[in-house]
PDB file of C-alpha atoms in Angstrom:
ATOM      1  CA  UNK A   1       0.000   0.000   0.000  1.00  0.00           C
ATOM      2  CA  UNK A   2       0.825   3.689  -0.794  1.00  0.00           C
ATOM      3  CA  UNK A   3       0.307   6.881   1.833  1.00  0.00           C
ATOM      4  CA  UNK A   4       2.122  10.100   0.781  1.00  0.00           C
ATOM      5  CA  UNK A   5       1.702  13.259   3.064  1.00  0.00           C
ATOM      6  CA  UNK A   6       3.566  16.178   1.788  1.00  0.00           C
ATOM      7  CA  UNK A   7       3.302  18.251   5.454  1.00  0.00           C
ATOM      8  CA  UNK A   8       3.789  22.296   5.109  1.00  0.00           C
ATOM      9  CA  UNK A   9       6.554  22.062   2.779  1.00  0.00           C
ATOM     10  CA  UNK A  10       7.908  25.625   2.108  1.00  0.00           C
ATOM     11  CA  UNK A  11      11.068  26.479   0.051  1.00  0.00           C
ATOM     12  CA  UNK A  12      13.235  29.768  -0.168  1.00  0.00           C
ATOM     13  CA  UNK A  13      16.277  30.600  -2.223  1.00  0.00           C
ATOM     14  CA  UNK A  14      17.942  34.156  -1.175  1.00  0.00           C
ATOM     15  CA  UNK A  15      15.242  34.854   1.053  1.00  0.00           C
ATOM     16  CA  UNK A  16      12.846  34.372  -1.771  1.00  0.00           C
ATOM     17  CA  UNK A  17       9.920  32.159  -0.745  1.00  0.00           C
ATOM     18  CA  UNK A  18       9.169  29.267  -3.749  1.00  0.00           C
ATOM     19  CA  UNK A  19       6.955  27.227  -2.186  1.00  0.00           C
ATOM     20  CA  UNK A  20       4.592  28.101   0.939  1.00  0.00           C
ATOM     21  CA  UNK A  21       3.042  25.651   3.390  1.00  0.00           C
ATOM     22  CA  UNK A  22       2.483  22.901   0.420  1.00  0.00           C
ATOM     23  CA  UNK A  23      -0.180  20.370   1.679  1.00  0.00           C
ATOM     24  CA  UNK A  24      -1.310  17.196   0.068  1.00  0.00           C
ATOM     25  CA  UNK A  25      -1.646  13.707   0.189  1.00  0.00           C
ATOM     26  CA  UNK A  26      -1.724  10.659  -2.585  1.00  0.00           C
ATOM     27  CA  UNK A  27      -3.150   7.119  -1.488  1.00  0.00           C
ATOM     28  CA  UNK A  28      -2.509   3.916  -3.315  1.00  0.00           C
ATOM     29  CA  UNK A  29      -2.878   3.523  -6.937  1.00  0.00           C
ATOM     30  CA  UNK A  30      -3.814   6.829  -7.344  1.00  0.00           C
ATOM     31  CA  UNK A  31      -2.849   9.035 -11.008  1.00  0.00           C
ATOM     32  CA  UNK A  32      -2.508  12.629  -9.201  1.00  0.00           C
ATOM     33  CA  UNK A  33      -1.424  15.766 -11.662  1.00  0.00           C
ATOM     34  CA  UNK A  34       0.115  18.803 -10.091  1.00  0.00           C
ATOM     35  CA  UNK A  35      -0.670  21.936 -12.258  1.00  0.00           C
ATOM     36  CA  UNK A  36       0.675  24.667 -12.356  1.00  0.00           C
ATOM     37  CA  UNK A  37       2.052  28.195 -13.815  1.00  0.00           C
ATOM     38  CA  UNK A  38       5.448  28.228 -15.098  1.00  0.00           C
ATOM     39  CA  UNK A  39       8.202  29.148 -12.438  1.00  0.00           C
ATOM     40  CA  UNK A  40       5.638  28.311  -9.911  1.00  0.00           C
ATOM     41  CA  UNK A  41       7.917  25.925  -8.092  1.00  0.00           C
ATOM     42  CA  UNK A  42       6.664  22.502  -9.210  1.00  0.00           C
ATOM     43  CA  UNK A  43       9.766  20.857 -10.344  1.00  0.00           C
ATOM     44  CA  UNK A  44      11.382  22.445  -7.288  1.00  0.00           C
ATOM     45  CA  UNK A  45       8.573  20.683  -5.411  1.00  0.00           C
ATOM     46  CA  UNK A  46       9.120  17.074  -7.227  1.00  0.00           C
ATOM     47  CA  UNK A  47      12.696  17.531  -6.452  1.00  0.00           C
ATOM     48  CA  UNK A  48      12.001  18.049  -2.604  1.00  0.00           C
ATOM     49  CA  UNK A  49       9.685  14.842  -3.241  1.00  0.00           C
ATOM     50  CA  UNK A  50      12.404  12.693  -4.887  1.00  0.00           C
ATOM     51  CA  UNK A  51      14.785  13.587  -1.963  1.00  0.00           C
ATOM     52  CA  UNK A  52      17.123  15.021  -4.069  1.00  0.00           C
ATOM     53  CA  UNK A  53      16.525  18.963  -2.809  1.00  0.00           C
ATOM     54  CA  UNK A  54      15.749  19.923   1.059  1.00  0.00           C
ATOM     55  CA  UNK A  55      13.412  21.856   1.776  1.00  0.00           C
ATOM     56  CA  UNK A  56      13.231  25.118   4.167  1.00  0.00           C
ATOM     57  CA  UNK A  57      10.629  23.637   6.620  1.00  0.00           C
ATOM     58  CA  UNK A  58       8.386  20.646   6.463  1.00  0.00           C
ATOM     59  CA  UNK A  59       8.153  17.027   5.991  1.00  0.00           C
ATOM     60  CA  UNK A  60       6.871  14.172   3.019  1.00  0.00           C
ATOM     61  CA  UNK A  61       6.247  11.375   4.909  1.00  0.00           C
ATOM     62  CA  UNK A  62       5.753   8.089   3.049  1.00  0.00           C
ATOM     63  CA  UNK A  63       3.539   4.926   4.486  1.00  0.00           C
ATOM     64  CA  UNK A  64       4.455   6.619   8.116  1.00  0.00           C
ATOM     65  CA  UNK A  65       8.074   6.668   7.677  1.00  0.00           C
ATOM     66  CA  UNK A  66       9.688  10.106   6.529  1.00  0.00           C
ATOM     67  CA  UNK A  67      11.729  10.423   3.351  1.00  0.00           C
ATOM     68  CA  UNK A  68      12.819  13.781   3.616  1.00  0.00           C
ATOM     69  CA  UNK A  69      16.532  14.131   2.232  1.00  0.00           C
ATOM     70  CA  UNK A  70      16.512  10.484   0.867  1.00  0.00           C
ATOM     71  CA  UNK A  71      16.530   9.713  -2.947  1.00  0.00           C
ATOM     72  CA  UNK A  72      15.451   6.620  -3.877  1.00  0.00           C
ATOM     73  CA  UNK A  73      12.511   6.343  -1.578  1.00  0.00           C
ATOM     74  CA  UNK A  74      10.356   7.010  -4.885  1.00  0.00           C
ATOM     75  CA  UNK A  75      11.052   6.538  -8.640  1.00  0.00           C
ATOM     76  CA  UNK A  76      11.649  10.038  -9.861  1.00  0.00           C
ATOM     77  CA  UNK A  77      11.653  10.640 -13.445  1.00  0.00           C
ATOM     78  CA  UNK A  78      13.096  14.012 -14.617  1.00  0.00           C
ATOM     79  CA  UNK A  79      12.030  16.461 -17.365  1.00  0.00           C
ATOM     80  CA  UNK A  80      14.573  14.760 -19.746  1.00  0.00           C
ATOM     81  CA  UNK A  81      14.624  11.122 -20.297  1.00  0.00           C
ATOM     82  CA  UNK A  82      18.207  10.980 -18.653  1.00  0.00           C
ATOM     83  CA  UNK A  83      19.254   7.441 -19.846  1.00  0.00           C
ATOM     84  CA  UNK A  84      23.066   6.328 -19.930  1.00  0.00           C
ATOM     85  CA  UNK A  85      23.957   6.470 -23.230  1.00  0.00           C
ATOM     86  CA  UNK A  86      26.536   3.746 -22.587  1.00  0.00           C
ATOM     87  CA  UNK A  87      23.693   1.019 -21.618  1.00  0.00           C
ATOM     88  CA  UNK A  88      20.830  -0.041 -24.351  1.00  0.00           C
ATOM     89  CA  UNK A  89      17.293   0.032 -23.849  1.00  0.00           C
ATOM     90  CA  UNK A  90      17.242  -2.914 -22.297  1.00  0.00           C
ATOM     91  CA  UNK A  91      19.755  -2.327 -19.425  1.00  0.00           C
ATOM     92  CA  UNK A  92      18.699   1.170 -19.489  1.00  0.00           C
ATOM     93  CA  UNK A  93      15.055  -0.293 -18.377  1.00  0.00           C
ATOM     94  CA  UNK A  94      16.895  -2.691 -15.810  1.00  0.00           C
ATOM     95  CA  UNK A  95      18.377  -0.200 -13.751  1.00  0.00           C
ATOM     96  CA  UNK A  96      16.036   0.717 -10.784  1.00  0.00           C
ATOM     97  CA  UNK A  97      16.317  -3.220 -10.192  1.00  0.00           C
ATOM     98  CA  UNK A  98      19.840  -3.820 -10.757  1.00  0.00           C
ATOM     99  CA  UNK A  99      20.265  -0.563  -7.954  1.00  0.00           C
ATOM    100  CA  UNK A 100      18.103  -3.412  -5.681  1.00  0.00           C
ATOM    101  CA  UNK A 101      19.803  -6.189  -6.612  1.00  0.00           C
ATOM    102  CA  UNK A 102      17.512  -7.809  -9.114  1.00  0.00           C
ATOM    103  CA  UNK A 103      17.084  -8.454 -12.410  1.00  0.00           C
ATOM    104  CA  UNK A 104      13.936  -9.477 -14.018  1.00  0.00           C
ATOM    105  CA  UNK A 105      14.534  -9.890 -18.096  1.00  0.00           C
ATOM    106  CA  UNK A 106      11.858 -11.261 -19.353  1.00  0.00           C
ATOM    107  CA  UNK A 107       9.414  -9.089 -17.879  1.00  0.00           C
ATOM    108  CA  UNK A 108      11.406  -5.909 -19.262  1.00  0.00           C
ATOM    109  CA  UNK A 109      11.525  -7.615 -22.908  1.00  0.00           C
ATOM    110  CA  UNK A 110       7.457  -8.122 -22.492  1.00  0.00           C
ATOM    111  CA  UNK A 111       7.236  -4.652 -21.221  1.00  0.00           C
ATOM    112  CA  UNK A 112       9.722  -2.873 -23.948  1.00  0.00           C
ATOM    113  CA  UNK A 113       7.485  -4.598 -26.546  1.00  0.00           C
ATOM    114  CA  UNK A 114       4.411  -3.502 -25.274  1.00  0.00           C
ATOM    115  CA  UNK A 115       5.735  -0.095 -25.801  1.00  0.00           C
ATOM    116  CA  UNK A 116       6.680  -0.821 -29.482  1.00  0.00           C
ATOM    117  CA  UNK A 117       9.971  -1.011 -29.020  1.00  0.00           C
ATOM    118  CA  UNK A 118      10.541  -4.600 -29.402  1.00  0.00           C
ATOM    119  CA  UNK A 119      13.268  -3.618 -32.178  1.00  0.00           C
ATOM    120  CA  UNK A 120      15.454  -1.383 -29.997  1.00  0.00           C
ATOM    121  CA  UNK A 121      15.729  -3.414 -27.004  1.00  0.00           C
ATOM    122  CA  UNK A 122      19.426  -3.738 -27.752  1.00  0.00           C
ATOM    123  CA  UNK A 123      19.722  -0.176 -29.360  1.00  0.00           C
ATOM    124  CA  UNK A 124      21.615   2.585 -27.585  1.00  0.00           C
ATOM    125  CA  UNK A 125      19.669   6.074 -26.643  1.00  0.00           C
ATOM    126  CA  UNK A 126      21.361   8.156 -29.604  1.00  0.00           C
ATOM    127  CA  UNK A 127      19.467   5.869 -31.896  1.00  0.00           C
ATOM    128  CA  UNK A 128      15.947   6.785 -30.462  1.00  0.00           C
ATOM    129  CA  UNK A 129      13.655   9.445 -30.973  1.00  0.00           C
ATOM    130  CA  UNK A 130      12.359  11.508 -27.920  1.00  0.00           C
ATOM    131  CA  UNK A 131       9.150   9.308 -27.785  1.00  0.00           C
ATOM    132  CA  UNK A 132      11.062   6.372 -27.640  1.00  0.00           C
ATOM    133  CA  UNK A 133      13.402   7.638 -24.994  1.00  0.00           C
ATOM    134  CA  UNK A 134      10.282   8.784 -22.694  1.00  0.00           C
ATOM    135  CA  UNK A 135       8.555   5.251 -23.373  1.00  0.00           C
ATOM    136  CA  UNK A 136      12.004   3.800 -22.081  1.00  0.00           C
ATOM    137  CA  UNK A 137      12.097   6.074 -18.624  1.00  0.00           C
ATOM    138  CA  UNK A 138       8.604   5.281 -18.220  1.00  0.00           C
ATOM    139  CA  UNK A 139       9.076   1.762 -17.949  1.00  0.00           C
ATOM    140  CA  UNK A 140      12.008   1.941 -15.992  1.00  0.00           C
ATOM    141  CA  UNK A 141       9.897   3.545 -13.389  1.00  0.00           C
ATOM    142  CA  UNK A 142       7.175   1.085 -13.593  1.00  0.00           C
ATOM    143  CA  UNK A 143       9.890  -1.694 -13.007  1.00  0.00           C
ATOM    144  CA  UNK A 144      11.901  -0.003 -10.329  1.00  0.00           C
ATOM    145  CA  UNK A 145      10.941  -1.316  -6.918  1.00  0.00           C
ATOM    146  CA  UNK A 146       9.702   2.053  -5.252  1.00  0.00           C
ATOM    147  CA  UNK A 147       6.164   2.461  -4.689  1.00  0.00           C
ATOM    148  CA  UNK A 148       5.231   5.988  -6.273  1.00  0.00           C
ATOM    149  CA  UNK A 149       6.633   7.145  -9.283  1.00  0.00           C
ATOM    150  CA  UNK A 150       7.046  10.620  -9.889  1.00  0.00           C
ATOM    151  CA  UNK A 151       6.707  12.047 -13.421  1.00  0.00           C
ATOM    152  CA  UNK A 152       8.185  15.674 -14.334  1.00  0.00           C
ATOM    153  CA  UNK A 153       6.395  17.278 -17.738  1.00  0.00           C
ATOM    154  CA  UNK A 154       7.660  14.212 -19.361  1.00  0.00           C
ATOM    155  CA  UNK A 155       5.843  15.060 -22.397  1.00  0.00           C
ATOM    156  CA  UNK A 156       6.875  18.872 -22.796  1.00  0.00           C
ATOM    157  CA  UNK A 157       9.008  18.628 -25.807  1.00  0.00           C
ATOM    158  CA  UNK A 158       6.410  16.387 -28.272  1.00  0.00           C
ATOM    159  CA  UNK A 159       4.577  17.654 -31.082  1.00  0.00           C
ATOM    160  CA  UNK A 160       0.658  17.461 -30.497  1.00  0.00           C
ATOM    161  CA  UNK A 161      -0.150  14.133 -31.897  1.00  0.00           C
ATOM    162  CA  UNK A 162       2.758  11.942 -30.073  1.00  0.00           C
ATOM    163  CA  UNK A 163       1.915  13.682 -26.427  1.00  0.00           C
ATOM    164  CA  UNK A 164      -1.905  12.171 -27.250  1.00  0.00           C
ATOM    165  CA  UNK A 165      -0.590   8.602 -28.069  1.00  0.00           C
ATOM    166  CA  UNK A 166       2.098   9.132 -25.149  1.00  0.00           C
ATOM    167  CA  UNK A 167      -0.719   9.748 -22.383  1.00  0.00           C
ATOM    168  CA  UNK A 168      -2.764   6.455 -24.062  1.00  0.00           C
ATOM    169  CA  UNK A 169       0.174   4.445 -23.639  1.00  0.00           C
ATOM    170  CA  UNK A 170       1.290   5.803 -20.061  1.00  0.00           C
ATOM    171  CA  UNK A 171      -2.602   5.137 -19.285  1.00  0.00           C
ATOM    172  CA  UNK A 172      -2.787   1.636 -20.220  1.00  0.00           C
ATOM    173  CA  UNK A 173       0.710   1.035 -18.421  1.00  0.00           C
ATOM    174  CA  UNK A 174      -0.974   2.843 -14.839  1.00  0.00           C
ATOM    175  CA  UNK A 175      -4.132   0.879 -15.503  1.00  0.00           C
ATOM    176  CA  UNK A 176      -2.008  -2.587 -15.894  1.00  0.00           C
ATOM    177  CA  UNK A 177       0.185  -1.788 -12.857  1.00  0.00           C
ATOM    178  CA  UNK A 178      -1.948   0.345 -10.921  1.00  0.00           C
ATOM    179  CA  UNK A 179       1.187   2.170  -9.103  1.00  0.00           C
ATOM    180  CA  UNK A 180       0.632   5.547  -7.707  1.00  0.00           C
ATOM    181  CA  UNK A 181       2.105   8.366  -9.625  1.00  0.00           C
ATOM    182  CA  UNK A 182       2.756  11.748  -9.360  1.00  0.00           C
ATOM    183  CA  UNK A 183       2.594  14.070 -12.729  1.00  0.00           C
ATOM    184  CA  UNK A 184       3.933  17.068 -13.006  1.00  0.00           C
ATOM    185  CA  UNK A 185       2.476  19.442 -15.659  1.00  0.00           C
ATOM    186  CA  UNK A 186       1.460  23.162 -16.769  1.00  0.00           C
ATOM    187  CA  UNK A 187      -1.398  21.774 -19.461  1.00  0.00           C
ATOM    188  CA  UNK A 188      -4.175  21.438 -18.221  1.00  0.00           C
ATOM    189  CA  UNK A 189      -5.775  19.231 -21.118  1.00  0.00           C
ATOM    190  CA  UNK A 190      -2.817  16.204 -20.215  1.00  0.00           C
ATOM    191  CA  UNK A 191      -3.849  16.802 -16.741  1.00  0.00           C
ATOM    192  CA  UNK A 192      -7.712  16.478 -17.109  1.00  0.00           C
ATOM    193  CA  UNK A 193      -7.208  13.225 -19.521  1.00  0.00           C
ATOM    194  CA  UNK A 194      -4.788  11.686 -17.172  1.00  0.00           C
ATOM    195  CA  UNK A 195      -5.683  12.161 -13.508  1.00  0.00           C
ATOM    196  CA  UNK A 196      -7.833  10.938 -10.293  1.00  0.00           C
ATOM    197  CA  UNK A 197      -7.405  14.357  -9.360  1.00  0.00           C
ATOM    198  CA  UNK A 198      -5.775  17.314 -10.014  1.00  0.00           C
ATOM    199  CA  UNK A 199      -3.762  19.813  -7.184  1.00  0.00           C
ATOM    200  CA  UNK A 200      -3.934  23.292  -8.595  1.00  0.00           C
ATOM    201  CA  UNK A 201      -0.817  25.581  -7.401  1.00  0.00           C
ATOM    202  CA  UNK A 202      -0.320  29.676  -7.473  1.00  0.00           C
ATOM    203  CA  UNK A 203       2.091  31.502  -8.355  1.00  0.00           C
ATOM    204  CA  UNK A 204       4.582  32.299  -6.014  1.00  0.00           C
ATOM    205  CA  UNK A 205       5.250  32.009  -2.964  1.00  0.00           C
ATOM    206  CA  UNK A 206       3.630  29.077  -4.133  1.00  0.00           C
ATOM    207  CA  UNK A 207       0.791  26.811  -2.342  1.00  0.00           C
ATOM    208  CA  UNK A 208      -2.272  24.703  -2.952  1.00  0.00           C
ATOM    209  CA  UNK A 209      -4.749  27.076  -4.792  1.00  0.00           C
ATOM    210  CA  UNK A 210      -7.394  24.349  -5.356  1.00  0.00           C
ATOM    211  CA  UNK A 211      -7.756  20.195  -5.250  1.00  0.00           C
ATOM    212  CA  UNK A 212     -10.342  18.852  -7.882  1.00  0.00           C
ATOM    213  CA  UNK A 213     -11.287  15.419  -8.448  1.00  0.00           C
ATOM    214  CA  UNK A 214     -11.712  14.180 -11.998  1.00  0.00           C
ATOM    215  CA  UNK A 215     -14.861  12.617 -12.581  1.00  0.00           C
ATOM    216  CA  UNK A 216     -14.685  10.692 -15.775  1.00  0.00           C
ATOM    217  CA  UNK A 217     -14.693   7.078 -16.052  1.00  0.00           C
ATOM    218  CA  UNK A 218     -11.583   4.810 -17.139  1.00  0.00           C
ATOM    219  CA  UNK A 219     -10.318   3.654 -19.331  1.00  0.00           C
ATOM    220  CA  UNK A 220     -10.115   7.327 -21.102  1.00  0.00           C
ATOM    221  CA  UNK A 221      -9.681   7.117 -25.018  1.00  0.00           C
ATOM    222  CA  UNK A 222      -8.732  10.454 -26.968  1.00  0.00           C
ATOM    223  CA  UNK A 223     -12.855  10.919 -27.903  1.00  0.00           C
ATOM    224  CA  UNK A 224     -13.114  12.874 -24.451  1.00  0.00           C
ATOM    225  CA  UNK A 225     -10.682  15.312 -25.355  1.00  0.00           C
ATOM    226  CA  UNK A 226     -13.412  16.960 -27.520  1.00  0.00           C
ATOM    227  CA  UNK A 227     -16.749  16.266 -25.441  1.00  0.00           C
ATOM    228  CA  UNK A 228     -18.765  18.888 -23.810  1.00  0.00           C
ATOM    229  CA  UNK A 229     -18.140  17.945 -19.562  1.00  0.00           C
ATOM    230  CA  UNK A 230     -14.411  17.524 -20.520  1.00  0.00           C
ATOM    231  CA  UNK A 231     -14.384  21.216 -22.213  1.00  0.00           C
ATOM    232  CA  UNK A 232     -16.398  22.558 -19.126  1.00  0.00           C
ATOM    233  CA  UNK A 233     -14.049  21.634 -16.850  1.00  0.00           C
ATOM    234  CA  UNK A 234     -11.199  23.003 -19.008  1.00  0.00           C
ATOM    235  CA  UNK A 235     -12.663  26.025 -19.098  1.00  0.00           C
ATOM    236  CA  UNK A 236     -13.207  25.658 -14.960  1.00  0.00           C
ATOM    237  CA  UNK A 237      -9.548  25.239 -14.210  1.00  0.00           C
ATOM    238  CA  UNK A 238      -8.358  27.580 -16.952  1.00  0.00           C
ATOM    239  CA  UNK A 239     -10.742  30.360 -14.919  1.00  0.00           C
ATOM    240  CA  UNK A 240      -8.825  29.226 -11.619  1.00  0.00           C
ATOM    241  CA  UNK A 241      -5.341  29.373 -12.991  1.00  0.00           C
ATOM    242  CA  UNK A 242      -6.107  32.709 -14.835  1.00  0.00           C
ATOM    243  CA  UNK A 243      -7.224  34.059 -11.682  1.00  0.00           C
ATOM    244  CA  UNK A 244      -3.718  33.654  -9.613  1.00  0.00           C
ATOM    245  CA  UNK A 245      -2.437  35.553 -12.200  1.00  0.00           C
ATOM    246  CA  UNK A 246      -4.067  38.556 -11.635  1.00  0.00           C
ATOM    247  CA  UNK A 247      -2.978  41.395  -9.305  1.00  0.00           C
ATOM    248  CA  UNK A 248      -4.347  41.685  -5.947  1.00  0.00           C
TER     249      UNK A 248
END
């Protein structure tokens, strides 16, 4: 089972305040997209997450335990794909369970050609688009050991069309596996398709403007992109982002 609290996290850099009093919690198997502005503070948030950055004051506590300061506690996948160029897609995808000691081959080979990649599994990361090379982070994650996965605007740099088939594909994977992830984004269509619910930051100093829960029923296909509830609630969340940017 999966419990994350993220307890008053606040963050400040040269006594400027990122993050203020961040609150939230994600329970087992849950798909959970943090939106937000740009320079809002949400990859600075996913880093304090990942234990990779400290923060000023505050705790994430994980299953009762706290994880503050410890990378590793969660598979954290960055903006960029950031695969070893010296390993191939295979042992790229073996990683996380080589870090734990294991090794599971077959399952990675069923899981790479899933993903369409059934070709490349002994190509090297120069030879792969940027679809490819998300598809192959993704599935790390899902392999690695950790029980939340945490997913940084993995889909920023893809045209229109290959984002769609990208959040189909990273669907069908959650709905297979059912782990808990975390996705980090500033669009709010990918967020709407893709979540249980959606945490809505402000701008800065940054905390929890809004949490909505996402009503449509899985699986999702790319038809409720364009039907009338799913434009509605665009149009709700576009309304709440707009209005943190407005002067007080």
């Amino acid at each position: 089972m999966v419990h994350l609290n993220v307890r008053n996290i606040s963050q400040s850099f040269d006594e400027q305040k990122i993050l203020k009093q961040i609150n939230f919690s994600i329970d087992q198997g849950e798909f959970v997209s943090i939106l937000g502005p740009s320079g809002s503070g949400k990859s600075t948030l996913f880093r304090i997450i990942g234990g990779i950055e400290s923060p000023t004051s505050g705790d994430i506590i994980l299953n009762d335990e706290s994880i503050k300061n410890q990378p590793g506690s969660v598979s954290y996948t960055p903006q960029s794909p950031s695969l070893f160029p010296w390993r191939s897609v295979l042992d790229n995808v073996l990683l996380g369970q080589e870090i734990q000691g294991k090794r599971d081959r077959n399952t990675a080979l069923q899981m790479i050609e899933r993903a369409g990649l059934a070709d490349y599994a002994d190509a090297y990361p120069h030879e792969l688009s940027g679809g490819m090379k998300q598809r192959v982070s993704f599935i790390r994650s899902v392999l690695s050991p950790q029980p939340l996965i945490l997913l940084d605007e993995p889909f920023s740099a893809l045209d229109e069309f290959t984002r769609t088939d990208m959040q189909q594909w990273l669907l069908s994977m959650w709905e297979e596996h059912k782990r808990s992830i975390i996705f980090v984004t500033h669009n709010i269509e990918e967020a709407l398709f893709l979540s249980d619910r959606i945490i809505v930051l402000s701008n800065r100093p940054t905390s929890v403007q809004r949490e909505i829960t996402i009503p449509f029923k899985r699986p999702r296909n790319e038809d409720l992109l364009l039907s009338n509830d799913f434009l509605e609630f665009k149009k709700e969340i576009y309304k709440e982002m707009r209005a943190s940017h407005l002067p007080s």
